C-alpha positions as a Markdown table, in Angstrom:
| # | Residue | x | y | z |
|---|---|---|---|---|
| 1 | Unk | -9.0 | 2.3 | -66.0 |
| 2 | Unk | -12.3 | 3.4 | -67.4 |
| 3 | Unk | -14.0 | 1.8 | -70.4 |
| 4 | Unk | -17.2 | 2.8 | -72.1 |
| 5 | Unk | -19.2 | 2.7 | -75.3 |
| 6 | Unk | -20.5 | 6.0 | -76.7 |
| 7 | Unk | -22.2 | 7.1 | -79.9 |
| 8 | Unk | -19.7 | 8.5 | -82.3 |
| 9 | Unk | -21.0 | 12.0 | -82.0 |
| 10 | Unk | -20.9 | 11.9 | -78.2 |
| 11 | Unk | -17.3 | 10.4 | -78.3 |
| 12 | Unk | -16.1 | 13.2 | -80.5 |
| 13 | Unk | -17.7 | 15.8 | -78.2 |
| 14 | Unk | -16.2 | 14.1 | -75.2 |
| 15 | Unk | -12.7 | 14.0 | -76.8 |
| 16 | Unk | -12.9 | 17.7 | -77.7 |
| 17 | Unk | -14.0 | 18.5 | -74.1 |
| 18 | Unk | -11.0 | 16.7 | -72.7 |
| 19 | Unk | -8.6 | 18.5 | -75.0 |
| 20 | Unk | -10.2 | 21.9 | -74.1 |
| 21 | Unk | -9.8 | 21.2 | -70.4 |
| 22 | Unk | -6.2 | 19.9 | -70.9 |
| 23 | Unk | -5.4 | 23.2 | -72.6 |
| 24 | Unk | -6.3 | 25.4 | -69.6 |
| 25 | Unk | -2.9 | 24.9 | -67.9 |
| 26 | Unk | 0.3 | 26.8 | -68.9 |
| 27 | Unk | 3.2 | 25.3 | -70.7 |
| 28 | Unk | 5.2 | 24.7 | -67.5 |
| 29 | Unk | 2.8 | 22.2 | -66.1 |
| 30 | Unk | 4.8 | 19.0 | -65.5 |
| 31 | Unk | 2.1 | 16.6 | -66.7 |
| 32 | Unk | 2.0 | 14.9 | -70.0 |
| 33 | Unk | -0.9 | 15.3 | -72.5 |
| 34 | Unk | -2.4 | 12.0 | -71.5 |
| 35 | Unk | -2.1 | 12.8 | -67.8 |
| 36 | Unk | -3.8 | 16.1 | -68.4 |
| 37 | Unk | -6.6 | 14.4 | -70.3 |
| 38 | Unk | -7.0 | 11.9 | -67.5 |
| 39 | Unk | -7.2 | 14.7 | -64.9 |
| 40 | Unk | -9.7 | 16.4 | -67.2 |
| 41 | Unk | -12.1 | 13.5 | -66.6 |
| 42 | Unk | -11.8 | 14.1 | -62.9 |
| 43 | Unk | -12.5 | 17.8 | -63.5 |
| 44 | Unk | -15.7 | 16.8 | -65.4 |
| 45 | Unk | -16.8 | 14.7 | -62.4 |
| 46 | Unk | -16.3 | 17.7 | -60.2 |
| 47 | Unk | -18.2 | 20.0 | -62.6 |
| 48 | Unk | -15.1 | 22.2 | -63.1 |
| 49 | Unk | -14.5 | 24.3 | -66.2 |
| 50 | Unk | -10.7 | 24.2 | -66.0 |
| 51 | Unk | -7.7 | 22.3 | -64.5 |
| 52 | Unk | -5.6 | 23.6 | -61.7 |
| 53 | Unk | -2.1 | 24.2 | -63.1 |
| 54 | Unk | 0.7 | 22.5 | -61.2 |
| 55 | Unk | 3.7 | 24.5 | -62.5 |
| 56 | Unk | 4.3 | 26.1 | -59.1 |
| 57 | Unk | 4.9 | 29.6 | -60.5 |
| 58 | Unk | 3.6 | 32.3 | -58.3 |
| 59 | Unk | 2.3 | 34.5 | -61.1 |
| 60 | Unk | 0.5 | 31.6 | -62.9 |
| 61 | Unk | -3.2 | 32.5 | -63.2 |
| 62 | Unk | -4.2 | 28.8 | -63.5 |
| 63 | Unk | -3.0 | 27.7 | -60.1 |
| 64 | Unk | -6.4 | 28.0 | -58.4 |
| 65 | Unk | -9.0 | 25.4 | -59.2 |
| 66 | Unk | -12.7 | 26.2 | -59.4 |
| 67 | Unk | -14.7 | 25.1 | -56.4 |
| 68 | Unk | -16.1 | 21.6 | -56.8 |
| 69 | Unk | -19.8 | 20.9 | -56.3 |
| 70 | Unk | -19.1 | 17.2 | -55.4 |
| 71 | Unk | -17.9 | 16.2 | -51.9 |
| 72 | Unk | -15.5 | 13.2 | -51.5 |
| 73 | Unk | -14.5 | 12.4 | -48.0 |
| 74 | Unk | -10.9 | 11.2 | -47.6 |
| 75 | Unk | -9.3 | 10.2 | -44.3 |
| 76 | Unk | -5.5 | 10.6 | -44.1 |
| 77 | Unk | -2.7 | 11.2 | -41.8 |
| 78 | Unk | -1.6 | 14.8 | -41.2 |
| 79 | Unk | 1.9 | 14.1 | -42.6 |
| 80 | Unk | 0.3 | 12.9 | -45.9 |
| 81 | Unk | -1.5 | 16.2 | -46.3 |
| 82 | Unk | 1.3 | 18.5 | -45.3 |
| 83 | Unk | 4.2 | 19.6 | -47.5 |
| 84 | Unk | 6.6 | 16.7 | -47.8 |
| 85 | Unk | 9.7 | 19.0 | -47.9 |
| 86 | Unk | 9.0 | 20.5 | -44.5 |
| 87 | Unk | 12.1 | 20.6 | -42.3 |
| 88 | Unk | 12.1 | 18.8 | -39.0 |
| 89 | Unk | 11.5 | 20.8 | -35.8 |
| 90 | Unk | 14.6 | 21.6 | -33.7 |
| 91 | Unk | 14.9 | 22.6 | -30.1 |
| 92 | Unk | 16.2 | 26.0 | -29.2 |
| 93 | Unk | 19.2 | 24.6 | -27.4 |
| 94 | Unk | 20.6 | 22.9 | -30.5 |
| 95 | Unk | 20.0 | 19.5 | -29.0 |
| 96 | Unk | 17.8 | 16.7 | -30.2 |
| 97 | Unk | 14.3 | 17.4 | -31.7 |
| 98 | Unk | 11.4 | 17.5 | -29.3 |
| 99 | Unk | 10.1 | 14.2 | -30.7 |
| 100 | Unk | 13.4 | 12.3 | -30.9 |
| 101 | Unk | 13.1 | 8.9 | -32.6 |
| 102 | Unk | 14.0 | 5.9 | -30.5 |
| 103 | Unk | 16.4 | 3.3 | -31.9 |
| 104 | Unk | 16.0 | -0.5 | -31.8 |
| 105 | Unk | 18.3 | -0.8 | -28.8 |
| 106 | Unk | 16.2 | 1.6 | -26.7 |
| 107 | Unk | 18.7 | 4.5 | -27.0 |
| 108 | Unk | 18.0 | 7.9 | -28.3 |
| 109 | Unk | 19.2 | 8.9 | -31.8 |
| 110 | Unk | 21.6 | 11.7 | -32.1 |
| 111 | Unk | 20.5 | 15.0 | -33.8 |
| 112 | Unk | 22.6 | 14.3 | -36.9 |
| 113 | Unk | 21.0 | 10.9 | -37.3 |
| 114 | Unk | 17.5 | 12.4 | -36.9 |
| 115 | Unk | 18.2 | 15.2 | -39.3 |
| 116 | Unk | 19.7 | 12.7 | -41.9 |
| 117 | Unk | 16.7 | 10.4 | -41.5 |
| 118 | Unk | 14.2 | 13.3 | -41.8 |
| 119 | Unk | 16.1 | 14.7 | -44.9 |
| 120 | Unk | 16.1 | 11.3 | -46.5 |
| 121 | Unk | 12.3 | 10.8 | -45.9 |
| 122 | Unk | 11.6 | 14.3 | -47.3 |
| 123 | Unk | 13.7 | 13.7 | -50.4 |
| 124 | Unk | 12.0 | 10.3 | -50.9 |
| 125 | Unk | 8.6 | 11.9 | -50.5 |
| 126 | Unk | 9.4 | 14.7 | -52.9 |
| 127 | Unk | 10.6 | 12.2 | -55.5 |
| 128 | Unk | 7.5 | 10.1 | -55.1 |
| 129 | Unk | 5.3 | 13.2 | -55.4 |
| 130 | Unk | 7.1 | 14.2 | -58.6 |
| 131 | Unk | 6.8 | 10.8 | -60.1 |
| 132 | Unk | 3.0 | 11.4 | -60.4 |
| 133 | Unk | 3.8 | 13.7 | -63.4 |
| 134 | Unk | 5.8 | 13.2 | -66.5 |
| 135 | Unk | 6.7 | 10.1 | -68.5 |
| 136 | Unk | 6.5 | 6.9 | -66.5 |
| 137 | Unk | 9.6 | 4.6 | -66.7 |
| 138 | Unk | 9.0 | 1.3 | -68.6 |
| 139 | Unk | 7.9 | -1.6 | -66.5 |
| 140 | Unk | 9.9 | -4.2 | -68.5 |
| 141 | Unk | 13.2 | -4.1 | -70.3 |
| 142 | Unk | 11.6 | -5.0 | -73.7 |
| 143 | Unk | 8.1 | -5.3 | -75.2 |
| 144 | Unk | 5.9 | -7.9 | -73.5 |
| 145 | Unk | 5.4 | -9.8 | -76.7 |
| 146 | Unk | 9.1 | -10.5 | -77.0 |
| 147 | Unk | 9.4 | -12.0 | -73.5 |
| 148 | Unk | 8.7 | -15.4 | -72.0 |
| 149 | Unk | 6.5 | -15.9 | -68.9 |
| 150 | Unk | 9.6 | -16.7 | -66.8 |
| 151 | Unk | 11.4 | -13.5 | -67.9 |
| 152 | Unk | 8.3 | -11.4 | -67.0 |
| 153 | Unk | 8.0 | -13.0 | -63.6 |
| 154 | Unk | 11.8 | -12.5 | -62.9 |
| 155 | Unk | 11.7 | -8.8 | -63.9 |
| 156 | Unk | 8.5 | -8.1 | -62.0 |
| 157 | Unk | 9.9 | -9.6 | -58.8 |
| 158 | Unk | 13.4 | -8.2 | -59.2 |
| 159 | Unk | 12.6 | -4.7 | -57.8 |
| 160 | Unk | 9.8 | -4.5 | -55.3 |
| 161 | Unk | 10.1 | -0.8 | -55.2 |
| 162 | Unk | 10.7 | 1.5 | -52.2 |
| 163 | Unk | 8.1 | 1.9 | -49.5 |
| 164 | Unk | 6.0 | 5.0 | -49.5 |
| 165 | Unk | 7.5 | 7.9 | -47.5 |
| 166 | Unk | 4.0 | 9.0 | -46.4 |
| 167 | Unk | 1.2 | 6.8 | -45.1 |
| 168 | Unk | -1.8 | 6.1 | -47.3 |
| 169 | Unk | -5.3 | 7.5 | -46.9 |
| 170 | Unk | -8.7 | 6.1 | -47.7 |
| 171 | Unk | -11.9 | 7.3 | -49.3 |
| 172 | Unk | -14.8 | 6.7 | -47.1 |
| 173 | Unk | -16.6 | 3.9 | -48.8 |
| 174 | Unk | -13.9 | 3.6 | -51.4 |
| 175 | Unk | -10.4 | 2.4 | -52.1 |
| 176 | Unk | -7.0 | 3.2 | -50.5 |
| 177 | Unk | -5.0 | 6.2 | -51.8 |
| 178 | Unk | -1.2 | 6.2 | -51.8 |
| 179 | Unk | 0.4 | 9.1 | -49.8 |
| 180 | Unk | 1.4 | 11.1 | -52.9 |
| 181 | Unk | -2.1 | 10.9 | -54.3 |
| 182 | Unk | -3.5 | 12.1 | -51.0 |
| 183 | Unk | -1.1 | 15.1 | -51.0 |
| 184 | Unk | -2.1 | 15.9 | -54.6 |
| 185 | Unk | -5.8 | 15.8 | -53.7 |
| 186 | Unk | -5.2 | 18.0 | -50.6 |
| 187 | Unk | -3.8 | 20.9 | -52.7 |
| 188 | Unk | -7.2 | 22.2 | -53.6 |
| 189 | Unk | -9.3 | 20.5 | -50.9 |
| 190 | Unk | -10.8 | 21.7 | -47.6 |
| 191 | Unk | -8.7 | 20.0 | -44.8 |
| 192 | Unk | -10.6 | 19.4 | -41.6 |
| 193 | Unk | -8.6 | 17.9 | -38.7 |
| 194 | Unk | -10.2 | 15.0 | -36.8 |
| 195 | Unk | -9.9 | 15.4 | -33.1 |
| 196 | Unk | -9.9 | 12.3 | -30.8 |
| 197 | Unk | -12.4 | 13.2 | -28.0 |
| 198 | Unk | -10.3 | 11.3 | -25.4 |
| 199 | Unk | -12.1 | 11.5 | -22.0 |
| 200 | Unk | -14.2 | 14.5 | -22.9 |
| 201 | Unk | -17.6 | 14.6 | -21.1 |
| 202 | Unk | -20.8 | 13.7 | -23.0 |
| 203 | Unk | -22.5 | 16.5 | -25.0 |
| 204 | Unk | -25.7 | 17.7 | -23.5 |
| 205 | Unk | -28.0 | 17.1 | -26.5 |
| 206 | Unk | -29.2 | 14.4 | -28.8 |
| 207 | Unk | -27.5 | 15.4 | -32.0 |
| 208 | Unk | -23.7 | 15.2 | -31.8 |
| 209 | Unk | -21.6 | 18.2 | -32.7 |
| 210 | Unk | -19.9 | 18.4 | -36.1 |
| 211 | Unk | -16.5 | 17.5 | -34.6 |
| 212 | Unk | -17.9 | 14.4 | -32.8 |
| 213 | Unk | -19.9 | 13.2 | -35.8 |
| 214 | Unk | -16.8 | 13.6 | -38.0 |
| 215 | Unk | -14.7 | 11.6 | -35.5 |
| 216 | Unk | -17.3 | 8.8 | -35.4 |
| 217 | Unk | -17.5 | 8.6 | -39.2 |
| 218 | Unk | -13.7 | 8.6 | -39.7 |
| 219 | Unk | -13.3 | 5.9 | -37.0 |
| 220 | Unk | -16.0 | 3.6 | -38.3 |
| 221 | Unk | -15.7 | 4.3 | -42.1 |
| 222 | Unk | -18.7 | 2.0 | -42.8 |
| 223 | Unk | -21.9 | 0.8 | -41.2 |
| 224 | Unk | -21.2 | -1.2 | -38.1 |
| 225 | Unk | -23.7 | -3.9 | -38.6 |
| 226 | Unk | -22.1 | -7.3 | -39.4 |
| 227 | Unk | -21.1 | -7.7 | -43.0 |
| 228 | Unk | -22.5 | -4.3 | -44.1 |
| 229 | Unk | -20.2 | -2.0 | -46.0 |
| 230 | Unk | -22.4 | 1.1 | -46.6 |
| 231 | Unk | -20.1 | 4.2 | -46.4 |
| 232 | Unk | -20.2 | 6.1 | -43.2 |
| 233 | Unk | -21.0 | 9.4 | -44.9 |
| 234 | Unk | -24.3 | 7.7 | -46.0 |
| 235 | Unk | -25.1 | 6.4 | -42.5 |
| 236 | Unk | -27.0 | 7.6 | -39.5 |
| 237 | Unk | -25.2 | 8.3 | -36.2 |
| 238 | Unk | -26.9 | 5.9 | -33.8 |
| 239 | Unk | -26.9 | 5.9 | -30.0 |
| 240 | Unk | -26.0 | 2.4 | -28.9 |
| 241 | Unk | -27.9 | 3.0 | -25.6 |
| 242 | Unk | -30.9 | 5.1 | -26.7 |
| 243 | Unk | -30.9 | 8.8 | -25.7 |
| 244 | Unk | -31.5 | 10.2 | -23.1 |
| 245 | Unk | -30.6 | 7.2 | -21.0 |
| 246 | Unk | -27.4 | 6.8 | -23.1 |
| 247 | Unk | -25.1 | 9.8 | -23.4 |
| 248 | Unk | -24.0 | 11.5 | -26.6 |
| 249 | Unk | -20.4 | 10.5 | -26.6 |
| 250 | Unk | -18.0 | 8.6 | -28.8 |
| 251 | Unk | -18.3 | 5.4 | -26.7 |
| 252 | Unk | -22.0 | 5.4 | -27.3 |
| 253 | Unk | -22.2 | 6.5 | -31.0 |
| 254 | Unk | -21.6 | 4.4 | -34.1 |
| 255 | Unk | -22.6 | 4.5 | -37.8 |
| 256 | Unk | -25.5 | 2.5 | -39.0 |
| 257 | Unk | -27.1 | 2.6 | -42.4 |
| 258 | Unk | -30.8 | 3.5 | -42.4 |
| 259 | Unk | -31.9 | -0.1 | -42.9 |
| 260 | Unk | -29.9 | -1.5 | -40.0 |
| 261 | Unk | -30.8 | 1.5 | -37.9 |
| 262 | Unk | -34.5 | 0.7 | -38.3 |
| 263 | Unk | -33.8 | -3.0 | -37.7 |
| 264 | Unk | -32.0 | -2.2 | -34.4 |
| 265 | Unk | -34.7 | 0.2 | -33.3 |
| 266 | Unk | -37.8 | -1.9 | -34.1 |
| 267 | Unk | -36.4 | -5.4 | -33.9 |
| 268 | Unk | -35.0 | -5.4 | -30.4 |
| 269 | Unk | -36.5 | -7.0 | -27.3 |
| 270 | Unk | -36.0 | -10.5 | -26.0 |
| 271 | Unk | -36.2 | -12.1 | -29.5 |
| 272 | Unk | -34.4 | -9.4 | -31.5 |
| 273 | Unk | -31.0 | -8.0 | -32.1 |
| 274 | Unk | -28.9 | -6.6 | -29.3 |
| 275 | Unk | -25.7 | -4.5 | -29.5 |
| 276 | Unk | -23.1 | -3.5 | -27.0 |
| 277 | Unk | -20.3 | -1.0 | -27.7 |
| 278 | Unk | -16.9 | -0.9 | -26.1 |
| 279 | Unk | -14.8 | 2.2 | -25.4 |
| 280 | Unk | -12.4 | 1.4 | -28.3 |
| 281 | Unk | -15.2 | 1.4 | -30.8 |
| 282 | Unk | -15.8 | -2.4 | -31.0 |
| 283 | Unk | -19.5 | -3.4 | -31.2 |
| 284 | Unk | -20.7 | -6.8 | -30.1 |
| 285 | Unk | -23.9 | -7.8 | -31.8 |
| 286 | Unk | -26.2 | -10.7 | -30.6 |
| 287 | Unk | -28.6 | -12.1 | -33.1 |
| 288 | Unk | -32.1 | -13.4 | -32.3 |
| 289 | Unk | -30.6 | -17.0 | -32.3 |
| 290 | Unk | -28.0 | -16.1 | -29.7 |
| 291 | Unk | -25.0 | -15.9 | -32.1 |
| 292 | Unk | -22.5 | -13.1 | -31.3 |
| 293 | Unk | -20.7 | -11.0 | -33.9 |
| 294 | Unk | -18.0 | -8.5 | -33.1 |
| 295 | Unk | -17.4 | -5.7 | -35.6 |
| 296 | Unk | -14.3 | -3.5 | -35.3 |
| 297 | Unk | -13.9 | 0.1 | -36.6 |
| 298 | Unk | -12.8 | 0.3 | -40.2 |
| 299 | Unk | -9.9 | 2.7 | -39.3 |
| 300 | Unk | -8.2 | 0.1 | -37.0 |
| 301 | Unk | -5.6 | -0.9 | -39.6 |
| 302 | Unk | -4.6 | 2.5 | -41.1 |
| 303 | Unk | -5.5 | 4.9 | -38.3 |
| 304 | Unk | -5.2 | 3.0 | -35.0 |
| 305 | Unk | -5.0 | 6.2 | -33.1 |
| 306 | Unk | -8.7 | 6.8 | -33.8 |
| 307 | Unk | -9.5 | 3.6 | -32.1 |
| 308 | Unk | -7.9 | 4.5 | -28.7 |
| 309 | Unk | -10.4 | 4.1 | -25.9 |
| 310 | Unk | -12.7 | 7.0 | -25.2 |
| 311 | Unk | -14.6 | 7.9 | -22.0 |
| 312 | Unk | -16.7 | 5.0 | -20.8 |
| 313 | Unk | -20.4 | 5.2 | -20.9 |
| 314 | Unk | -22.2 | 5.9 | -17.6 |
| 315 | Unk | -25.9 | 5.0 | -17.5 |
| 316 | Unk | -27.8 | 6.5 | -14.6 |
| 317 | Unk | -31.2 | 4.9 | -15.4 |
| 318 | Unk | -32.3 | 1.7 | -17.0 |
| 319 | Unk | -33.3 | 2.4 | -20.6 |
| 320 | Unk | -37.0 | 2.0 | -21.1 |
| 321 | Unk | -38.2 | -0.7 | -23.4 |
| 322 | Unk | -40.3 | 0.2 | -26.5 |
| 323 | Unk | -44.0 | 0.2 | -25.9 |
| 324 | Unk | -46.2 | -2.4 | -27.5 |
| 325 | Unk | -47.7 | 0.2 | -29.8 |
| 326 | Unk | -44.3 | 1.3 | -31.2 |
| 327 | Unk | -43.7 | -0.7 | -34.4 |
| 328 | Unk | -42.0 | -0.4 | -37.7 |
| 329 | Unk | -43.6 | 2.4 | -39.7 |
| 330 | Unk | -45.4 | 1.1 | -42.8 |
| 331 | Unk | -46.4 | 2.9 | -45.9 |
| 332 | Unk | -50.1 | 3.0 | -46.8 |
| 333 | Unk | -49.3 | 4.0 | -50.4 |
| 334 | Unk | -46.3 | 3.4 | -52.6 |
| 335 | Unk | -44.0 | 6.3 | -53.7 |
| 336 | Unk | -45.4 | 6.0 | -57.3 |
| 337 | Unk | -49.0 | 6.4 | -55.9 |
| 338 | Unk | -47.9 | 9.5 | -53.9 |
| 339 | Unk | -46.2 | 11.1 | -56.9 |
| 340 | Unk | -49.3 | 10.4 | -59.1 |
| 341 | Unk | -51.5 | 11.9 | -56.3 |
| 342 | Unk | -49.4 | 15.1 | -56.2 |
| 343 | Unk | -49.5 | 15.5 | -59.9 |
| 344 | Unk | -53.3 | 15.1 | -60.0 |
| 345 | Unk | -53.8 | 17.6 | -57.2 |
| 346 | Unk | -51.6 | 20.1 | -58.9 |
| 347 | Unk | -53.5 | 19.7 | -62.2 |
| 348 | Unk | -56.8 | 20.2 | -60.4 |
| 349 | Unk | -55.5 | 23.4 | -58.8 |
| 350 | Unk | -54.2 | 24.7 | -62.2 |
| 351 | Unk | -57.4 | 23.9 | -63.9 |
| 352 | Unk | -59.4 | 25.8 | -61.3 |
| 353 | Unk | -57.1 | 28.8 | -61.6 |
| 354 | Unk | -57.3 | 28.8 | -65.4 |
| 355 | Unk | -61.1 | 28.7 | -65.3 |
| 356 | Unk | -61.2 | 31.6 | -62.9 |
| 357 | Unk | -58.8 | 33.6 | -65.1 |
| 358 | Unk | -60.9 | 32.9 | -68.2 |
| 359 | Unk | -64.1 | 33.9 | -66.5 |
| 360 | Unk | -62.6 | 37.2 | -65.3 |
| 361 | Unk | -61.4 | 38.1 | -68.8 |
| 362 | Unk | -65.0 | 38.0 | -70.3 |
| 363 | Unk | -66.6 | 41.4 | -70.5 |
| 364 | Unk | -68.3 | 43.1 | -68.7 |
| 365 | Unk | -65.5 | 43.0 | -66.1 |
């Protein structure tokens, strides 16, 4: 829910803008007018000039959304992004699927049981995806003002609802997203698979590759300093053991915001902060007072496969300590003073050029 106070003229212009965007879809779009206006606010945030039509017709010209100039990173399972109605894979011999589900008793489910379960999951996912559009069913049997508190609590607890057929996703630095919302967002998004590096050897350079950096950010989700929640896409990729003594690999890389990156770099030593990273992504911090803090990857709850151990770190040489002359960089002037200096310098250059041009225009040339 979004609330705001606008001038009357701005509110009228905003209302007309939402109506104009809501009218860019065809009549077969399943969303209601209010839902279209709500999606129009998202289109404004992405600087788009029209909505993508969800009618599903092949000949509809509004099915392609305009490219967004805003990047929002969402981490999700592959089955949340794929089409929910996809049929389960079957073996060539007509037997059980390649990935047969295992029952509680340790036996293997029959093909008919697996197909029935997959079909039920696909149907439930399809119904949940379709429930995003159209009129929502009423939450209560009668208006709230006509009900007592006991009746409201009874009806609210009567039907807890069915579990989601697809796992949720998460916006890096933001809230969780239900599976149907993730699938809707993936319709017109660029989907990049995140590959677990496993026991891959270290990369022979300081800057990690795009795939490795994406894995580290999706694994950590936030800054790994204790009690810091800066989103990972706004953090630096830090070598726990400084390069080149420490390798460029997943077990030696983590996300740190710029402040804590500088703190770790310039406030180490015997009386500073120390960090130690484990192959599963856990980082053990030791404060100057000797207190230890263990931070775990933010993806551990929703995406535990990203926290599987990677290749252990092998250090061939003892990392060299910082020299006595290496200290935290300090500004000699403020940013405001630097900006004022640039403006004054540009004005002096413009003044000199204007004087030269005026002198050249006076005859004789």
